[in-house]
mmCIF file of C-alpha atoms and ligand atoms in Angstrom:
data_model
loop_
_atom_site.group_PDB
_atom_site.id
_atom_site.type_symbol
_atom_site.label_atom_id
_atom_site.label_comp_id
_atom_site.label_asym_id
_atom_site.label_seq_id
_atom_site.Cartn_x
_atom_site.Cartn_y
_atom_site.Cartn_z
ATOM 1 C CA MET A 1125 -70.619 31.311 16.196
ATOM 2 C CA ILE A 1126 -70.554 27.581 15.676
ATOM 3 C CA VAL A 1127 -67.335 25.969 16.926
ATOM 4 C CA LEU A 1128 -66.404 22.913 14.740
ATOM 5 C CA LYS A 1129 -64.389 20.242 16.515
ATOM 6 C CA SER A 1130 -61.479 18.209 14.995
ATOM 7 C CA GLU A 1131 -61.497 14.439 15.180
ATOM 8 C CA LYS A 1132 -58.995 14.777 18.045
ATOM 9 C CA GLU A 1133 -61.318 17.139 19.914
ATOM 10 C CA ILE A 1134 -64.254 14.800 19.381
ATOM 11 C CA ARG A 1135 -62.154 11.952 20.841
ATOM 12 C CA GLN A 1136 -61.420 14.117 23.939
ATOM 13 C CA MET A 1137 -65.108 15.066 24.242
ATOM 14 C CA LEU A 1138 -66.075 11.504 24.108
ATOM 15 C CA GLU A 1139 -64.673 10.851 27.653
ATOM 16 C CA ALA A 1140 -66.846 13.663 29.155
ATOM 17 C CA CYS A 1141 -69.818 12.211 27.326
ATOM 18 C CA ARG A 1142 -69.183 8.699 28.471
ATOM 19 C CA ILE A 1143 -68.944 9.841 32.189
ATOM 20 C CA SER A 1144 -72.087 11.857 31.643
ATOM 21 C CA ALA A 1145 -73.921 8.820 30.341
ATOM 22 C CA GLU A 1146 -72.631 6.631 33.125
ATOM 23 C CA ALA A 1147 -73.717 9.185 35.737
ATOM 24 C CA LEU A 1148 -77.198 9.267 34.226
ATOM 25 C CA LYS A 1149 -77.473 5.527 34.346
ATOM 26 C CA VAL A 1150 -76.392 5.416 37.924
ATOM 27 C CA ALA A 1151 -78.746 8.196 38.871
ATOM 28 C CA GLY A 1152 -81.645 6.550 36.979
ATOM 29 C CA GLU A 1153 -80.962 3.219 38.868
ATOM 30 C CA ALA A 1154 -81.395 5.168 42.115
ATOM 31 C CA VAL A 1155 -85.002 6.236 41.254
ATOM 32 C CA GLU A 1156 -87.318 4.318 43.512
ATOM 33 C CA PRO A 1157 -90.131 5.140 45.838
ATOM 34 C CA GLY A 1158 -88.957 6.744 49.202
ATOM 35 C CA VAL A 1159 -85.798 8.256 47.700
ATOM 36 C CA SER A 1160 -85.359 12.063 47.682
ATOM 37 C CA THR A 1161 -84.229 14.001 44.608
ATOM 38 C CA TRP A 1162 -81.421 15.349 46.846
ATOM 39 C CA GLU A 1163 -80.113 11.759 47.336
ATOM 40 C CA ILE A 1164 -80.163 11.094 43.542
ATOM 41 C CA ASP A 1165 -78.235 14.291 42.877
ATOM 42 C CA ARG A 1166 -75.649 13.297 45.564
ATOM 43 C CA ILE A 1167 -75.217 9.828 43.839
ATOM 44 C CA ALA A 1168 -74.790 11.516 40.448
ATOM 45 C CA ARG A 1169 -72.204 14.011 41.793
ATOM 46 C CA LYS A 1170 -70.247 11.399 43.614
ATOM 47 C CA TYR A 1171 -70.062 9.302 40.444
ATOM 48 C CA ILE A 1172 -68.915 12.178 38.287
ATOM 49 C CA GLU A 1173 -66.266 13.197 40.842
ATOM 50 C CA SER A 1174 -65.092 9.629 41.336
ATOM 51 C CA LYS A 1175 -64.022 9.668 37.565
ATOM 52 C CA GLY A 1176 -62.023 12.786 38.050
ATOM 53 C CA ALA A 1177 -64.661 15.001 36.346
ATOM 54 C CA THR A 1178 -66.756 17.873 37.512
ATOM 55 C CA PRO A 1179 -70.566 18.170 37.447
ATOM 56 C CA THR A 1180 -71.091 20.752 34.639
ATOM 57 C CA PHE A 1181 -74.453 21.929 35.957
ATOM 58 C CA LEU A 1182 -73.162 22.748 39.529
ATOM 59 C CA ASN A 1183 -73.219 26.499 39.917
ATOM 60 C CA TYR A 1184 -73.920 26.886 36.207
ATOM 61 C CA ASN A 1185 -75.825 30.254 36.135
ATOM 62 C CA GLY A 1186 -76.184 29.752 39.885
ATOM 63 C CA PHE A 1187 -77.913 26.333 39.612
ATOM 64 C CA PRO A 1188 -77.432 24.763 43.081
ATOM 65 C CA ALA A 1189 -76.924 21.087 42.234
ATOM 66 C CA SER A 1190 -75.271 18.605 39.830
ATOM 67 C CA ALA A 1191 -78.430 17.301 38.216
ATOM 68 C CA CYS A 1192 -81.765 18.865 37.220
ATOM 69 C CA ILE A 1193 -84.468 16.522 38.536
ATOM 70 C CA SER A 1194 -87.976 17.231 37.433
ATOM 71 C CA ILE A 1195 -91.015 15.106 38.517
ATOM 72 C CA ASN A 1196 -94.324 14.522 36.606
ATOM 73 C CA ASP A 1197 -95.582 17.961 35.422
ATOM 74 C CA GLU A 1198 -92.148 19.487 35.878
ATOM 75 C CA VAL A 1199 -90.587 19.790 32.517
ATOM 76 C CA ILE A 1200 -86.872 20.739 33.279
ATOM 77 C CA HIS A 1201 -84.592 22.425 35.787
ATOM 78 C CA GLY A 1202 -86.126 20.846 38.899
ATOM 79 C CA ILE A 1203 -83.939 21.547 41.906
ATOM 80 C CA PRO A 1204 -82.955 18.476 43.995
ATOM 81 C CA ASP A 1205 -84.357 18.721 47.583
ATOM 82 C CA LYS A 1206 -84.239 16.575 50.614
ATOM 83 C CA LYS A 1207 -87.980 17.145 50.963
ATOM 84 C CA ARG A 1208 -88.861 15.863 47.420
ATOM 85 C CA ILE A 1209 -89.450 12.178 48.048
ATOM 86 C CA LEU A 1210 -90.236 10.038 45.022
ATOM 87 C CA ARG A 1211 -93.457 8.080 45.068
ATOM 88 C CA ALA A 1212 -94.527 5.022 43.107
ATOM 89 C CA GLY A 1213 -96.098 6.200 39.850
ATOM 90 C CA ASP A 1214 -93.926 9.316 39.456
ATOM 91 C CA ILE A 1215 -91.990 9.888 36.298
ATOM 92 C CA VAL A 1216 -88.659 11.430 36.913
ATOM 93 C CA SER A 1217 -86.604 13.401 34.456
ATOM 94 C CA ILE A 1218 -82.840 13.581 35.234
ATOM 95 C CA ASP A 1219 -80.559 15.896 33.235
ATOM 96 C CA LEU A 1220 -76.900 16.156 33.950
ATOM 97 C CA GLY A 1221 -73.441 16.645 32.523
ATOM 98 C CA ALA A 1222 -69.770 15.944 33.281
ATOM 99 C CA CYS A 1223 -66.814 17.948 32.396
ATOM 100 C CA ILE A 1224 -63.277 16.567 31.912
ATOM 101 C CA ASN A 1225 -60.292 17.613 29.751
ATOM 102 C CA GLY A 1226 -62.021 20.912 29.133
ATOM 103 C CA TYR A 1227 -64.953 19.376 27.370
ATOM 104 C CA THR A 1228 -68.511 18.654 28.575
ATOM 105 C CA GLY A 1229 -71.200 16.056 27.927
ATOM 106 C CA ASP A 1230 -74.915 16.588 28.484
ATOM 107 C CA ASN A 1231 -77.691 14.081 28.596
ATOM 108 C CA ALA A 1232 -81.167 13.438 30.016
ATOM 109 C CA ALA A 1233 -83.736 10.693 30.418
ATOM 110 C CA THR A 1234 -87.049 10.203 32.043
ATOM 111 C CA PHE A 1235 -87.350 7.260 34.516
ATOM 112 C CA ALA A 1236 -90.417 5.484 35.899
ATOM 113 C CA CYS A 1237 -90.587 5.310 39.655
ATOM 114 C CA GLY A 1238 -92.129 1.930 40.423
ATOM 115 C CA ASP A 1239 -95.244 1.140 38.378
ATOM 116 C CA VAL A 1240 -96.396 4.047 36.277
ATOM 117 C CA SER A 1241 -99.588 4.487 34.224
ATOM 118 C CA ALA A 1242 -99.986 3.349 30.756
ATOM 119 C CA GLU A 1243 -100.284 7.031 29.653
ATOM 120 C CA ALA A 1244 -96.960 7.850 31.423
ATOM 121 C CA LYS A 1245 -95.288 4.906 29.797
ATOM 122 C CA ARG A 1246 -96.474 5.975 26.330
ATOM 123 C CA LEU A 1247 -95.259 9.567 26.919
ATOM 124 C CA ILE A 1248 -91.763 8.325 28.014
ATOM 125 C CA GLU A 1249 -91.506 5.885 25.088
ATOM 126 C CA THR A 1250 -92.641 8.440 22.515
ATOM 127 C CA THR A 1251 -90.265 11.069 23.843
ATOM 128 C CA GLU A 1252 -87.295 8.739 23.744
ATOM 129 C CA GLN A 1253 -88.208 7.570 20.263
ATOM 130 C CA SER A 1254 -88.610 11.158 18.987
ATOM 131 C CA LEU A 1255 -84.978 11.881 20.065
ATOM 132 C CA TYR A 1256 -83.871 8.946 17.814
ATOM 133 C CA GLU A 1257 -86.148 10.266 15.061
ATOM 134 C CA GLY A 1258 -84.240 13.584 15.319
ATOM 135 C CA ILE A 1259 -80.822 12.003 15.587
ATOM 136 C CA SER A 1260 -81.560 10.085 12.415
ATOM 137 C CA LYS A 1261 -81.847 13.341 10.508
ATOM 138 C CA ALA A 1262 -78.645 14.737 12.012
ATOM 139 C CA VAL A 1263 -76.484 13.981 8.990
ATOM 140 C CA SER A 1264 -73.977 16.115 7.171
ATOM 141 C CA GLY A 1265 -75.793 18.252 4.553
ATOM 142 C CA SER A 1266 -79.126 18.174 6.216
ATOM 143 C CA ARG A 1267 -80.498 21.133 8.213
ATOM 144 C CA LEU A 1268 -81.597 21.744 11.780
ATOM 145 C CA GLY A 1269 -85.188 22.094 10.457
ATOM 146 C CA ASP A 1270 -84.993 18.408 9.388
ATOM 147 C CA VAL A 1271 -84.014 17.433 12.839
ATOM 148 C CA GLY A 1272 -86.567 19.637 14.646
ATOM 149 C CA SER A 1273 -89.481 18.662 12.214
ATOM 150 C CA ALA A 1274 -88.838 14.903 12.695
ATOM 151 C CA ILE A 1275 -89.179 15.313 16.458
ATOM 152 C CA GLN A 1276 -92.193 17.598 16.178
ATOM 153 C CA ARG A 1277 -94.042 15.395 13.723
ATOM 154 C CA TYR A 1278 -93.473 12.234 15.667
ATOM 155 C CA CYS A 1279 -94.710 13.662 18.838
ATOM 156 C CA GLU A 1280 -97.692 15.810 17.483
ATOM 157 C CA ASP A 1281 -98.878 12.870 15.410
ATOM 158 C CA ARG A 1282 -99.315 11.072 18.747
ATOM 159 C CA GLY A 1283 -101.212 13.949 20.373
ATOM 160 C CA TYR A 1284 -98.395 15.509 22.422
ATOM 161 C CA GLY A 1285 -97.226 19.139 22.814
ATOM 162 C CA VAL A 1286 -93.753 20.063 21.866
ATOM 163 C CA VAL A 1287 -92.077 22.699 24.178
ATOM 164 C CA ARG A 1288 -90.899 25.685 22.316
ATOM 165 C CA GLU A 1289 -89.421 27.890 24.912
ATOM 166 C CA TYR A 1290 -86.380 25.596 25.525
ATOM 167 C CA THR A 1291 -84.287 23.888 22.865
ATOM 168 C CA GLY A 1292 -81.130 21.722 22.399
ATOM 169 C CA HIS A 1293 -77.833 23.479 21.672
ATOM 170 C CA GLY A 1294 -74.348 23.255 20.491
ATOM 171 C CA ILE A 1295 -71.914 21.882 23.106
ATOM 172 C CA GLY A 1296 -68.164 21.428 23.536
ATOM 173 C CA THR A 1297 -65.871 23.428 25.906
ATOM 174 C CA ALA A 1298 -69.058 25.253 26.975
ATOM 175 C CA LEU A 1299 -72.358 23.562 27.965
ATOM 176 C CA HIS A 1300 -74.232 25.892 25.684
ATOM 177 C CA GLU A 1301 -72.773 26.889 22.348
ATOM 178 C CA ASP A 1302 -74.382 27.949 19.101
ATOM 179 C CA PRO A 1303 -76.575 26.871 17.342
ATOM 180 C CA ALA A 1304 -79.863 26.405 19.213
ATOM 181 C CA VAL A 1305 -81.397 23.113 18.244
ATOM 182 C CA PRO A 1306 -85.230 23.384 18.347
ATOM 183 C CA ASN A 1307 -87.454 20.383 18.586
ATOM 184 C CA TYR A 1308 -89.696 21.859 15.899
ATOM 185 C CA GLY A 1309 -89.061 23.215 12.492
ATOM 186 C CA THR A 1310 -89.503 23.113 8.795
ATOM 187 C CA PRO A 1311 -87.714 20.402 6.627
ATOM 188 C CA GLY A 1312 -84.967 22.040 4.571
ATOM 189 C CA ARG A 1313 -84.611 25.179 6.731
ATOM 190 C CA GLY A 1314 -82.223 26.273 9.401
ATOM 191 C CA VAL A 1315 -78.489 25.762 9.995
ATOM 192 C CA ARG A 1316 -76.840 23.265 7.650
ATOM 193 C CA LEU A 1317 -75.132 20.442 9.436
ATOM 194 C CA VAL A 1318 -71.494 19.729 8.699
ATOM 195 C CA PRO A 1319 -68.872 17.225 10.150
ATOM 196 C CA GLY A 1320 -67.328 18.510 13.404
ATOM 197 C CA MET A 1321 -70.529 19.993 14.710
ATOM 198 C CA THR A 1322 -71.368 18.756 18.214
ATOM 199 C CA ILE A 1323 -74.940 19.315 19.396
ATOM 200 C CA ALA A 1324 -77.182 18.232 22.260
ATOM 201 C CA ILE A 1325 -80.726 17.284 21.006
ATOM 202 C CA GLU A 1326 -83.224 17.281 23.752
ATOM 203 C CA PRO A 1327 -86.968 16.933 23.134
ATOM 204 C CA MET A 1328 -89.102 18.117 25.998
ATOM 205 C CA ILE A 1329 -92.577 16.658 25.361
ATOM 206 C CA ASN A 1330 -95.781 17.293 27.187
ATOM 207 C CA GLU A 1331 -98.732 14.958 27.552
ATOM 208 C CA GLY A 1332 -101.088 17.893 26.938
ATOM 209 C CA LYS A 1333 -100.483 21.399 25.876
ATOM 210 C CA ALA A 1334 -97.067 22.638 24.760
ATOM 211 C CA SER A 1335 -97.053 25.687 27.031
ATOM 212 C CA VAL A 1336 -94.837 25.968 30.136
ATOM 213 C CA LYS A 1337 -94.277 28.352 33.072
ATOM 214 C CA THR A 1338 -91.336 28.857 35.448
ATOM 215 C CA LEU A 1339 -91.972 28.681 39.162
ATOM 216 C CA SER A 1340 -91.065 31.378 41.695
ATOM 217 C CA ASP A 1341 -87.883 29.450 42.637
ATOM 218 C CA GLY A 1342 -86.544 30.899 39.350
ATOM 219 C CA TRP A 1343 -85.678 27.472 37.987
ATOM 220 C CA THR A 1344 -88.365 24.855 37.868
ATOM 221 C CA VAL A 1345 -90.264 24.805 34.589
ATOM 222 C CA LYS A 1346 -93.700 23.162 34.730
ATOM 223 C CA THR A 1347 -96.515 22.418 32.233
ATOM 224 C CA THR A 1348 -99.243 25.055 32.500
ATOM 225 C CA ASP A 1349 -102.024 22.429 32.281
ATOM 226 C CA GLY A 1350 -100.554 20.205 35.057
ATOM 227 C CA LYS A 1351 -100.148 17.255 32.731
ATOM 228 C CA LEU A 1352 -97.015 15.078 32.498
ATOM 229 C CA SER A 1353 -93.847 15.934 30.662
ATOM 230 C CA ALA A 1354 -90.845 13.832 29.625
ATOM 231 C CA HIS A 1355 -87.314 14.676 28.513
ATOM 232 C CA PHE A 1356 -84.629 12.782 26.640
ATOM 233 C CA GLU A 1357 -81.272 14.097 25.502
ATOM 234 C CA HIS A 1358 -78.115 12.925 23.796
ATOM 235 C CA THR A 1359 -74.938 14.826 22.887
ATOM 236 C CA ILE A 1360 -74.017 13.864 19.290
ATOM 237 C CA ALA A 1361 -71.309 14.684 16.827
ATOM 238 C CA ILE A 1362 -72.062 15.137 13.031
ATOM 239 C CA THR A 1363 -69.432 13.001 11.224
ATOM 240 C CA SER A 1364 -68.891 12.147 7.593
ATOM 241 C CA SER A 1365 -70.176 8.643 8.392
ATOM 242 C CA GLY A 1366 -73.352 9.775 10.135
ATOM 243 C CA PRO A 1367 -74.429 10.907 13.613
ATOM 244 C CA LEU A 1368 -72.135 9.721 16.474
ATOM 245 C CA ILE A 1369 -74.205 9.410 19.750
ATOM 246 C CA MET A 1370 -71.491 10.407 22.147
ATOM 247 C CA THR A 1371 -73.543 9.821 25.348
ATOM 248 C CA LYS A 1372 -74.680 6.473 24.319
ATOM 249 C CA LEU A 1373 -73.251 3.670 26.443
ATOM 250 C CA LYS A 1374 -71.951 0.600 24.635
HETATM 251 MG MG1 LIG B 1315 -78.852 20.225 27.283
#
């Protein structure tokens, strides 16, 4: 069931989204060689809690941290760890959300640790731009297939693999609400978008093949070919005047 939000509810949700975006920025600024993923998680959690919010991911389905931090060939759901020390050349995907006033935000970005390869830069830039290609189609009256196919086409045209097993999602009082928001699809197909829908769009894009596997820790998702992966996400609202990117900082 898709839960539509009133304008008042969207205004309330904006605070959770702003804190989520600020926490992601602070976490991203902490990415540098020698820092552990545990330390980055701690910084994100402290920031969220300093704003009177709670980290949405902490204990969600048993996840043991406030942020998912995934390095290089890790796609999503990497578990922060004192022993995972970032090195120059790594690409670091951070995914986190903050909950306040009963609403949650959700956002992700991939950060370069020190100097990264030209290939890594191109993957990061393409994945981020594909998110905006998808958002540009998230207008009242269009369909989720328009959003997904825009992301898919943009990435596949550049030779990348679009992860199929994980998708974006509706979001509001719960982190994951209906509908699923795939990063692939057919124009004109799928759920029709109407004002009041709030969704997280989150392309997970692989340098090589699209296929992924889950590690024995039960969480970390990696590319099967060992090549890089990047991840960008915004929480947005469909409004009568176009997509409102709720996790975008001014
Ligand atoms: Mg999400």
